[in-house]
Amino acid sequence: MLINIILFLIGFILITKGADIFINCTVEIGKKTNISEIILGATIVSFATTLPELTVSLLASLEGHTTMSLGNAVGSIICNTGLILGLVSFISPFKVDKNMFFSKSILLLICVTILLLLAIDKNITKIDSILLLFMLIVYMYSNYKSVTKNSSRLIGGKQIKVKRERNISEWLRIILFFTLGLIMMVIGSRMLVDNGVKIAECIDVPQEVISLTVIALGTSLPELVSSLTAIKKNHHAISVGNILGANILNIVSVIGISSILNNIPILSQNMNIDFPFMILLLLILILPTIKNNKLYRCQGLIMLIIYFIYIVTLYTMYI
């Protein structure tokens, strides 16, 4: 079991460092191709920080561990909202962009509602994945439209032009590290899944508990690191926008794509514990913030407390 723990930790490091390299290279590619940083932050960064969840869930689905696919996605939403945004708002309360927060929150709630409706028959089927993937297209389109509509306002009306560099060696370096980041995430994801399953078997903890807690936290580390970095540099909007986007993608991308490969069963634990905690955290995040256009310290504290109650509830049930 010791070797499994060591390999699990190595996978943990590989997947988070790989995501970091991937994001850095994505930003460089955007600059060199004249794509504004606003579009990068609202789209590519959200996709990049969700790649660990996607790769873990895809590998789990391919190997028949379908409960881990769902658990990783739902666990990441709970972790993103309760732990990451809870911690961010507790450390540094901040105002939000009303229009951006409202539009993304409503879309997130719509996606959650669709997920709950699809889960009524206790199965996310390949047919269901079509609706989730359609919502992925809707998300991408609405995100693009809102960004292009408000880009001039967000950057103070200034149009910043980035010169294209045609240095071949520089492009080779970016492509090399871009590929390296993807490979590290894939290998790290495999190590997380394989050793997560073995650790769960050794200590008699169900796969879904491991995926909802440790693996979900591990794959959410890119969001955690980027959010803490954002508030350190006083860019709170990046933090909340990235988390909302990542939560949407966990539903429409991670669950949607994973369910193409295999039907995903909905367990009683998902219906009775995971989904209620997820909904409660999202409502505590969204409703007061829409009303006041601000995330408060007490709001963050409540989300943190609920997150830790969730973790204690899981381990009390199974250990």
mmCIF file of C-alpha atoms in Angstrom:
data_model
loop_
_atom_site.group_PDB
_atom_site.id
_atom_site.type_symbol
_atom_site.label_atom_id
_atom_site.label_comp_id
_atom_site.label_asym_id
_atom_site.label_seq_id
_atom_site.Cartn_x
_atom_site.Cartn_y
_atom_site.Cartn_z
ATOM 1 C CA MET A 1 0.000 0.000 0.000
ATOM 2 C CA LEU A 2 2.954 2.330 0.685
ATOM 3 C CA ILE A 3 4.028 2.190 -2.957
ATOM 4 C CA ASN A 4 0.456 3.053 -4.014
ATOM 5 C CA ILE A 5 0.459 6.108 -1.753
ATOM 6 C CA ILE A 6 3.820 7.232 -3.174
ATOM 7 C CA LEU A 7 2.640 6.741 -6.759
ATOM 8 C CA PHE A 8 -0.632 8.517 -5.898
ATOM 9 C CA LEU A 9 1.317 11.540 -4.610
ATOM 10 C CA ILE A 10 3.571 11.514 -7.692
ATOM 11 C CA GLY A 11 0.465 11.509 -9.899
ATOM 12 C CA PHE A 12 -0.938 14.336 -7.770
ATOM 13 C CA ILE A 13 2.204 16.415 -8.459
ATOM 14 C CA LEU A 14 2.356 15.528 -12.156
ATOM 15 C CA ILE A 15 -1.246 16.473 -12.875
ATOM 16 C CA THR A 16 -1.078 19.822 -11.093
ATOM 17 C CA LYS A 17 2.319 20.810 -12.479
ATOM 18 C CA GLY A 18 1.274 19.658 -15.948
ATOM 19 C CA ALA A 19 -1.818 21.869 -15.756
ATOM 20 C CA ASP A 20 0.357 24.798 -14.695
ATOM 21 C CA ILE A 21 2.714 24.328 -17.670
ATOM 22 C CA PHE A 22 -0.248 23.932 -20.018
ATOM 23 C CA ILE A 23 -1.889 27.160 -18.835
ATOM 24 C CA ASN A 24 1.350 29.136 -19.154
ATOM 25 C CA CYS A 25 1.884 27.887 -22.699
ATOM 26 C CA THR A 26 -1.747 28.589 -23.598
ATOM 27 C CA VAL A 27 -1.334 32.193 -22.485
ATOM 28 C CA GLU A 28 1.859 32.518 -24.533
ATOM 29 C CA ILE A 29 0.139 31.090 -27.602
ATOM 30 C CA GLY A 30 -2.721 33.554 -27.120
ATOM 31 C CA LYS A 31 -0.339 36.501 -26.942
ATOM 32 C CA LYS A 32 1.530 35.421 -30.038
ATOM 33 C CA THR A 33 -1.676 34.986 -32.036
ATOM 34 C CA ASN A 34 -3.260 38.288 -30.968
ATOM 35 C CA ILE A 35 -5.977 36.643 -28.849
ATOM 36 C CA SER A 36 -6.833 39.031 -25.998
ATOM 37 C CA GLU A 37 -6.115 37.933 -22.440
ATOM 38 C CA ILE A 38 -9.768 38.499 -21.546
ATOM 39 C CA ILE A 39 -10.889 35.833 -24.000
ATOM 40 C CA LEU A 40 -8.089 33.561 -22.802
ATOM 41 C CA GLY A 41 -9.093 33.972 -19.185
ATOM 42 C CA ALA A 42 -12.800 33.460 -19.827
ATOM 43 C CA THR A 43 -12.447 30.457 -22.102
ATOM 44 C CA ILE A 44 -9.091 28.697 -22.458
ATOM 45 C CA VAL A 45 -8.055 29.106 -18.811
ATOM 46 C CA SER A 46 -11.348 27.595 -17.620
ATOM 47 C CA PHE A 47 -10.921 24.687 -20.006
ATOM 48 C CA ALA A 48 -7.271 24.254 -19.004
ATOM 49 C CA THR A 49 -7.968 24.168 -15.278
ATOM 50 C CA THR A 50 -10.749 21.632 -15.881
ATOM 51 C CA LEU A 51 -8.536 19.316 -17.944
ATOM 52 C CA PRO A 52 -7.352 17.363 -14.872
ATOM 53 C CA GLU A 53 -10.952 16.530 -13.958
ATOM 54 C CA LEU A 54 -11.702 15.611 -17.570
ATOM 55 C CA THR A 55 -8.674 13.342 -18.000
ATOM 56 C CA VAL A 56 -9.240 11.607 -14.644
ATOM 57 C CA SER A 57 -12.940 11.031 -15.376
ATOM 58 C CA LEU A 58 -12.284 9.833 -18.929
ATOM 59 C CA LEU A 59 -9.693 7.309 -17.788
ATOM 60 C CA ALA A 60 -11.979 6.167 -14.978
ATOM 61 C CA SER A 61 -14.864 5.730 -17.442
ATOM 62 C CA LEU A 62 -12.668 3.846 -19.928
ATOM 63 C CA GLU A 63 -11.652 1.414 -17.192
ATOM 64 C CA GLY A 64 -15.225 0.911 -16.038
ATOM 65 C CA HIS A 65 -14.949 2.956 -12.831
ATOM 66 C CA THR A 66 -17.957 5.064 -13.812
ATOM 67 C CA THR A 67 -18.870 6.046 -10.245
ATOM 68 C CA MET A 68 -15.442 7.677 -10.008
ATOM 69 C CA SER A 69 -16.168 9.731 -13.163
ATOM 70 C CA LEU A 70 -19.297 11.249 -11.638
ATOM 71 C CA GLY A 71 -17.764 11.509 -8.178
ATOM 72 C CA ASN A 72 -14.736 13.391 -9.463
ATOM 73 C CA ALA A 73 -16.885 15.949 -11.312
ATOM 74 C CA VAL A 74 -19.410 16.523 -8.503
ATOM 75 C CA GLY A 75 -16.655 16.460 -5.886
ATOM 76 C CA SER A 76 -14.734 19.084 -7.847
ATOM 77 C CA ILE A 77 -17.795 21.372 -7.937
ATOM 78 C CA ILE A 78 -18.184 20.985 -4.172
ATOM 79 C CA CYS A 79 -14.450 21.588 -3.669
ATOM 80 C CA ASN A 80 -14.350 24.549 -6.073
ATOM 81 C CA THR A 81 -17.314 26.225 -4.378
ATOM 82 C CA GLY A 82 -16.952 25.270 -0.732
ATOM 83 C CA LEU A 83 -13.194 25.139 -0.280
ATOM 84 C CA ILE A 84 -11.717 27.385 -2.980
ATOM 85 C CA LEU A 85 -14.263 30.218 -3.266
ATOM 86 C CA GLY A 86 -15.021 29.856 0.436
ATOM 87 C CA LEU A 87 -11.329 30.324 1.229
ATOM 88 C CA VAL A 88 -10.897 33.144 -1.302
ATOM 89 C CA SER A 89 -13.863 35.161 -0.010
ATOM 90 C CA PHE A 90 -12.927 34.483 3.627
ATOM 91 C CA ILE A 91 -9.371 35.749 3.059
ATOM 92 C CA SER A 92 -10.344 38.725 0.917
ATOM 93 C CA PRO A 93 -14.043 39.685 0.454
ATOM 94 C CA PHE A 94 -14.654 41.375 -2.874
ATOM 95 C CA LYS A 95 -17.239 42.894 -5.204
ATOM 96 C CA VAL A 96 -18.180 41.061 -8.378
ATOM 97 C CA ASP A 97 -19.077 42.197 -11.863
ATOM 98 C CA LYS A 98 -22.882 42.047 -11.701
ATOM 99 C CA ASN A 99 -23.555 41.116 -15.334
ATOM 100 C CA MET A 100 -20.775 38.546 -15.574
ATOM 101 C CA PHE A 101 -21.645 36.873 -12.281
ATOM 102 C CA PHE A 102 -25.381 36.830 -12.985
ATOM 103 C CA SER A 103 -25.088 35.352 -16.495
ATOM 104 C CA LYS A 104 -22.625 32.621 -15.501
ATOM 105 C CA SER A 105 -24.520 31.799 -12.295
ATOM 106 C CA ILE A 106 -27.818 31.390 -14.139
ATOM 107 C CA LEU A 107 -26.166 29.153 -16.728
ATOM 108 C CA LEU A 108 -24.559 27.107 -13.932
ATOM 109 C CA LEU A 109 -27.934 26.667 -12.204
ATOM 110 C CA ILE A 110 -29.504 25.597 -15.518
ATOM 111 C CA CYS A 111 -26.758 22.993 -15.996
ATOM 112 C CA VAL A 112 -27.221 21.718 -12.421
ATOM 113 C CA THR A 113 -30.989 21.469 -12.980
ATOM 114 C CA ILE A 114 -30.444 19.481 -16.181
ATOM 115 C CA LEU A 115 -28.045 17.146 -14.351
ATOM 116 C CA LEU A 116 -30.606 16.549 -11.593
ATOM 117 C CA LEU A 117 -33.366 15.863 -14.119
ATOM 118 C CA LEU A 118 -31.165 13.407 -16.007
ATOM 119 C CA ALA A 119 -30.308 11.695 -12.713
ATOM 120 C CA ILE A 120 -33.960 10.957 -11.837
ATOM 121 C CA ASP A 121 -33.811 7.576 -13.580
ATOM 122 C CA LYS A 122 -30.574 6.790 -11.658
ATOM 123 C CA ASN A 123 -28.477 6.756 -14.827
ATOM 124 C CA ILE A 124 -26.617 9.222 -17.051
ATOM 125 C CA THR A 125 -26.842 7.495 -20.419
ATOM 126 C CA LYS A 126 -25.123 8.005 -23.753
ATOM 127 C CA ILE A 127 -28.328 9.672 -24.961
ATOM 128 C CA ASP A 128 -28.207 12.041 -21.981
ATOM 129 C CA SER A 129 -24.674 13.027 -22.954
ATOM 130 C CA ILE A 130 -26.049 14.667 -26.115
ATOM 131 C CA LEU A 131 -27.974 17.222 -24.026
ATOM 132 C CA LEU A 132 -24.952 17.896 -21.813
ATOM 133 C CA LEU A 133 -22.714 18.390 -24.842
ATOM 134 C CA PHE A 134 -25.312 20.723 -26.361
ATOM 135 C CA MET A 135 -25.101 22.796 -23.172
ATOM 136 C CA LEU A 136 -21.323 22.814 -23.599
ATOM 137 C CA ILE A 137 -21.812 24.431 -27.017
ATOM 138 C CA VAL A 138 -24.286 26.922 -25.499
ATOM 139 C CA TYR A 139 -21.758 27.775 -22.775
ATOM 140 C CA MET A 140 -18.933 28.330 -25.257
ATOM 141 C CA TYR A 141 -21.112 30.475 -27.533
ATOM 142 C CA SER A 142 -22.592 32.609 -24.735
ATOM 143 C CA ASN A 143 -19.167 33.042 -23.185
ATOM 144 C CA TYR A 144 -17.702 34.193 -26.483
ATOM 145 C CA LYS A 145 -20.572 36.626 -27.120
ATOM 146 C CA SER A 146 -20.406 38.163 -23.639
ATOM 147 C CA VAL A 147 -16.642 38.552 -23.799
ATOM 148 C CA THR A 148 -16.614 40.181 -27.233
ATOM 149 C CA LYS A 149 -19.518 42.443 -26.240
ATOM 150 C CA ASN A 150 -17.861 43.723 -23.064
ATOM 151 C CA SER A 151 -14.159 43.514 -23.940
ATOM 152 C CA SER A 152 -13.784 47.225 -24.686
ATOM 153 C CA ARG A 153 -15.401 48.123 -21.355
ATOM 154 C CA LEU A 154 -13.320 45.647 -19.378
ATOM 155 C CA ILE A 155 -10.010 46.979 -20.666
ATOM 156 C CA GLY A 156 -10.956 50.641 -20.388
ATOM 157 C CA GLY A 157 -11.602 51.047 -24.099
ATOM 158 C CA LYS A 158 -7.943 50.515 -24.979
ATOM 159 C CA GLN A 159 -7.088 48.061 -27.711
ATOM 160 C CA ILE A 160 -3.867 46.306 -26.913
ATOM 161 C CA LYS A 161 -2.153 44.777 -29.902
ATOM 162 C CA VAL A 162 0.345 42.010 -29.370
ATOM 163 C CA LYS A 163 3.019 41.615 -32.008
ATOM 164 C CA ARG A 164 3.358 38.206 -33.536
ATOM 165 C CA GLU A 165 6.769 36.729 -33.077
ATOM 166 C CA ARG A 166 7.918 34.412 -35.789
ATOM 167 C CA ASN A 167 10.938 33.046 -34.016
ATOM 168 C CA ILE A 168 10.913 29.334 -34.863
ATOM 169 C CA SER A 169 12.901 28.277 -31.812
ATOM 170 C CA GLU A 170 10.494 30.154 -29.536
ATOM 171 C CA TRP A 171 7.491 28.430 -31.104
ATOM 172 C CA LEU A 172 9.203 25.048 -30.797
ATOM 173 C CA ARG A 173 9.793 25.726 -27.091
ATOM 174 C CA ILE A 174 6.137 26.650 -26.529
ATOM 175 C CA ILE A 175 4.839 23.609 -28.453
ATOM 176 C CA LEU A 176 7.272 21.330 -26.601
ATOM 177 C CA PHE A 177 6.160 22.518 -23.166
ATOM 178 C CA PHE A 178 2.512 22.609 -24.266
ATOM 179 C CA THR A 179 2.767 18.926 -25.200
ATOM 180 C CA LEU A 180 4.745 18.157 -22.048
ATOM 181 C CA GLY A 181 2.005 19.684 -19.900
ATOM 182 C CA LEU A 182 -0.655 17.543 -21.581
ATOM 183 C CA ILE A 183 1.440 14.371 -21.219
ATOM 184 C CA MET A 184 2.088 15.101 -17.530
ATOM 185 C CA MET A 185 -1.650 15.535 -16.924
ATOM 186 C CA VAL A 186 -2.518 12.298 -18.717
ATOM 187 C CA ILE A 187 0.146 10.284 -16.869
ATOM 188 C CA GLY A 188 -0.701 11.944 -13.562
ATOM 189 C CA SER A 189 -4.403 11.238 -14.119
ATOM 190 C CA ARG A 190 -3.688 7.577 -14.778
ATOM 191 C CA MET A 191 -1.617 7.301 -11.626
ATOM 192 C CA LEU A 192 -4.343 9.019 -9.576
ATOM 193 C CA VAL A 193 -7.066 6.707 -10.853
ATOM 194 C CA ASP A 194 -5.093 3.450 -10.609
ATOM 195 C CA ASN A 195 -3.646 4.069 -7.175
ATOM 196 C CA GLY A 196 -6.778 5.800 -5.886
ATOM 197 C CA VAL A 197 -8.731 2.609 -6.617
ATOM 198 C CA LYS A 198 -6.079 0.419 -4.948
ATOM 199 C CA ILE A 199 -5.887 2.625 -1.853
ATOM 200 C CA ALA A 200 -9.683 2.580 -1.607
ATOM 201 C CA GLU A 201 -9.670 -1.227 -1.774
ATOM 202 C CA CYS A 202 -6.928 -1.518 0.849
ATOM 203 C CA ILE A 203 -8.713 0.576 3.463
ATOM 204 C CA ASP A 204 -12.237 -0.539 2.502
ATOM 205 C CA VAL A 205 -13.306 2.923 1.376
ATOM 206 C CA PRO A 206 -15.606 2.969 -1.694
ATOM 207 C CA GLN A 207 -14.202 4.463 -4.899
ATOM 208 C CA GLU A 208 -16.792 7.239 -4.895
ATOM 209 C CA VAL A 209 -15.560 8.551 -1.530
ATOM 210 C CA ILE A 210 -11.950 8.738 -2.736
ATOM 211 C CA SER A 211 -13.053 10.459 -5.947
ATOM 212 C CA LEU A 212 -15.302 12.908 -4.111
ATOM 213 C CA THR A 213 -12.587 14.006 -1.688
ATOM 214 C CA VAL A 214 -8.871 13.374 -2.298
ATOM 215 C CA ILE A 215 -8.929 13.053 -6.098
ATOM 216 C CA ALA A 216 -11.455 15.881 -6.436
ATOM 217 C CA LEU A 217 -9.175 18.110 -4.352
ATOM 218 C CA GLY A 218 -6.131 17.046 -6.349
ATOM 219 C CA THR A 219 -7.718 17.795 -9.718
ATOM 220 C CA SER A 220 -9.060 21.110 -8.349
ATOM 221 C CA LEU A 221 -5.606 22.337 -7.357
ATOM 222 C CA PRO A 222 -5.152 24.347 -10.605
ATOM 223 C CA GLU A 223 -8.306 26.307 -9.728
ATOM 224 C CA LEU A 224 -7.100 26.709 -6.120
ATOM 225 C CA VAL A 225 -3.633 27.930 -7.104
ATOM 226 C CA SER A 226 -4.907 30.266 -9.823
ATOM 227 C CA SER A 227 -7.596 31.686 -7.502
ATOM 228 C CA LEU A 228 -5.169 32.373 -4.650
ATOM 229 C CA THR A 229 -2.727 33.943 -7.127
ATOM 230 C CA ALA A 230 -5.534 36.102 -8.530
ATOM 231 C CA ILE A 231 -6.540 37.527 -5.140
ATOM 232 C CA LYS A 232 -2.882 38.092 -4.264
ATOM 233 C CA LYS A 233 -2.625 40.279 -7.365
ATOM 234 C CA ASN A 234 -6.052 41.831 -6.678
ATOM 235 C CA HIS A 235 -7.737 40.239 -9.699
ATOM 236 C CA HIS A 236 -10.721 38.757 -7.896
ATOM 237 C CA ALA A 237 -12.916 38.642 -11.013
ATOM 238 C CA ILE A 238 -10.534 36.137 -12.582
ATOM 239 C CA SER A 239 -10.941 33.922 -9.534
ATOM 240 C CA VAL A 240 -14.735 33.836 -9.383
ATOM 241 C CA GLY A 241 -15.104 33.696 -13.186
ATOM 242 C CA ASN A 242 -12.701 30.779 -13.420
ATOM 243 C CA ILE A 243 -14.495 28.821 -10.677
ATOM 244 C CA LEU A 244 -17.973 29.408 -12.148
ATOM 245 C CA GLY A 245 -16.697 28.387 -15.571
ATOM 246 C CA ALA A 246 -14.953 25.308 -14.166
ATOM 247 C CA ASN A 247 -18.142 24.244 -12.361
ATOM 248 C CA ILE A 248 -20.151 24.516 -15.579
ATOM 249 C CA LEU A 249 -17.517 22.528 -17.456
ATOM 250 C CA ASN A 250 -17.472 19.818 -14.796
ATOM 251 C CA ILE A 251 -21.110 19.141 -15.659
ATOM 252 C CA VAL A 252 -21.329 19.675 -19.404
ATOM 253 C CA SER A 253 -17.800 18.613 -20.348
ATOM 254 C CA VAL A 254 -16.507 16.152 -17.735
ATOM 255 C CA ILE A 255 -19.787 14.290 -17.127
ATOM 256 C CA GLY A 256 -21.010 14.837 -20.696
ATOM 257 C CA ILE A 257 -17.921 13.379 -22.383
ATOM 258 C CA SER A 258 -17.426 10.591 -19.812
ATOM 259 C CA SER A 259 -21.010 9.378 -20.293
ATOM 260 C CA ILE A 260 -20.396 8.940 -24.040
ATOM 261 C CA LEU A 261 -18.056 6.061 -23.242
ATOM 262 C CA ASN A 262 -20.166 4.299 -20.618
ATOM 263 C CA ASN A 263 -23.471 4.916 -18.869
ATOM 264 C CA ILE A 264 -22.870 6.514 -15.455
ATOM 265 C CA PRO A 265 -25.008 5.100 -12.629
ATOM 266 C CA ILE A 266 -26.397 7.497 -10.024
ATOM 267 C CA LEU A 267 -25.917 6.078 -6.533
ATOM 268 C CA SER A 268 -28.147 6.722 -3.527
ATOM 269 C CA GLN A 269 -25.195 8.557 -1.971
ATOM 270 C CA ASN A 270 -25.165 10.942 -4.948
ATOM 271 C CA MET A 271 -28.865 11.675 -4.563
ATOM 272 C CA ASN A 272 -28.967 11.865 -0.752
ATOM 273 C CA ILE A 273 -25.614 13.485 0.103
ATOM 274 C CA ASP A 274 -23.518 14.743 -2.831
ATOM 275 C CA PHE A 275 -26.206 16.567 -4.802
ATOM 276 C CA PRO A 276 -27.810 18.248 -1.745
ATOM 277 C CA PHE A 277 -24.429 19.531 -0.525
ATOM 278 C CA MET A 278 -23.581 20.745 -4.045
ATOM 279 C CA ILE A 279 -26.916 22.594 -4.370
ATOM 280 C CA LEU A 280 -26.636 24.106 -0.882
ATOM 281 C CA LEU A 281 -23.135 25.454 -1.549
ATOM 282 C CA LEU A 282 -24.121 26.896 -4.933
ATOM 283 C CA LEU A 283 -27.185 28.635 -3.484
ATOM 284 C CA ILE A 284 -25.134 30.140 -0.634
ATOM 285 C CA LEU A 285 -22.628 31.356 -3.216
ATOM 286 C CA ILE A 286 -25.068 32.649 -5.827
ATOM 287 C CA LEU A 287 -28.165 34.094 -4.122
ATOM 288 C CA PRO A 288 -26.526 36.565 -1.676
ATOM 289 C CA THR A 289 -23.907 37.551 -4.261
ATOM 290 C CA ILE A 290 -26.502 38.351 -6.935
ATOM 291 C CA LYS A 291 -28.429 40.444 -4.402
ATOM 292 C CA ASN A 292 -25.440 42.369 -3.004
ATOM 293 C CA ASN A 293 -22.908 42.140 -5.885
ATOM 294 C CA LYS A 294 -20.312 41.097 -3.319
ATOM 295 C CA LEU A 295 -18.833 38.015 -1.702
ATOM 296 C CA TYR A 296 -18.616 38.482 2.071
ATOM 297 C CA ARG A 297 -16.224 36.978 4.631
ATOM 298 C CA CYS A 298 -19.092 35.387 6.594
ATOM 299 C CA GLN A 299 -20.379 33.890 3.336
ATOM 300 C CA GLY A 300 -16.972 32.342 2.712
ATOM 301 C CA LEU A 301 -16.830 31.014 6.270
ATOM 302 C CA ILE A 302 -20.241 29.356 5.895
ATOM 303 C CA MET A 303 -19.155 27.685 2.640
ATOM 304 C CA LEU A 304 -15.946 26.428 4.284
ATOM 305 C CA ILE A 305 -17.877 25.015 7.234
ATOM 306 C CA ILE A 306 -20.360 23.247 4.933
ATOM 307 C CA TYR A 307 -17.488 21.794 2.895
ATOM 308 C CA PHE A 308 -15.823 20.325 5.974
ATOM 309 C CA ILE A 309 -19.172 18.999 7.244
ATOM 310 C CA TYR A 310 -19.503 17.260 3.875
ATOM 311 C CA ILE A 311 -16.054 15.673 4.192
ATOM 312 C CA VAL A 312 -16.738 14.554 7.773
ATOM 313 C CA THR A 313 -20.129 13.150 6.704
ATOM 314 C CA LEU A 314 -18.540 11.013 3.984
ATOM 315 C CA TYR A 315 -15.813 9.593 6.156
ATOM 316 C CA THR A 316 -18.197 9.018 9.063
ATOM 317 C CA MET A 317 -20.390 6.958 6.761
ATOM 318 C CA TYR A 318 -17.685 4.745 5.330
ATOM 319 C CA ILE A 319 -14.872 4.499 7.870
#
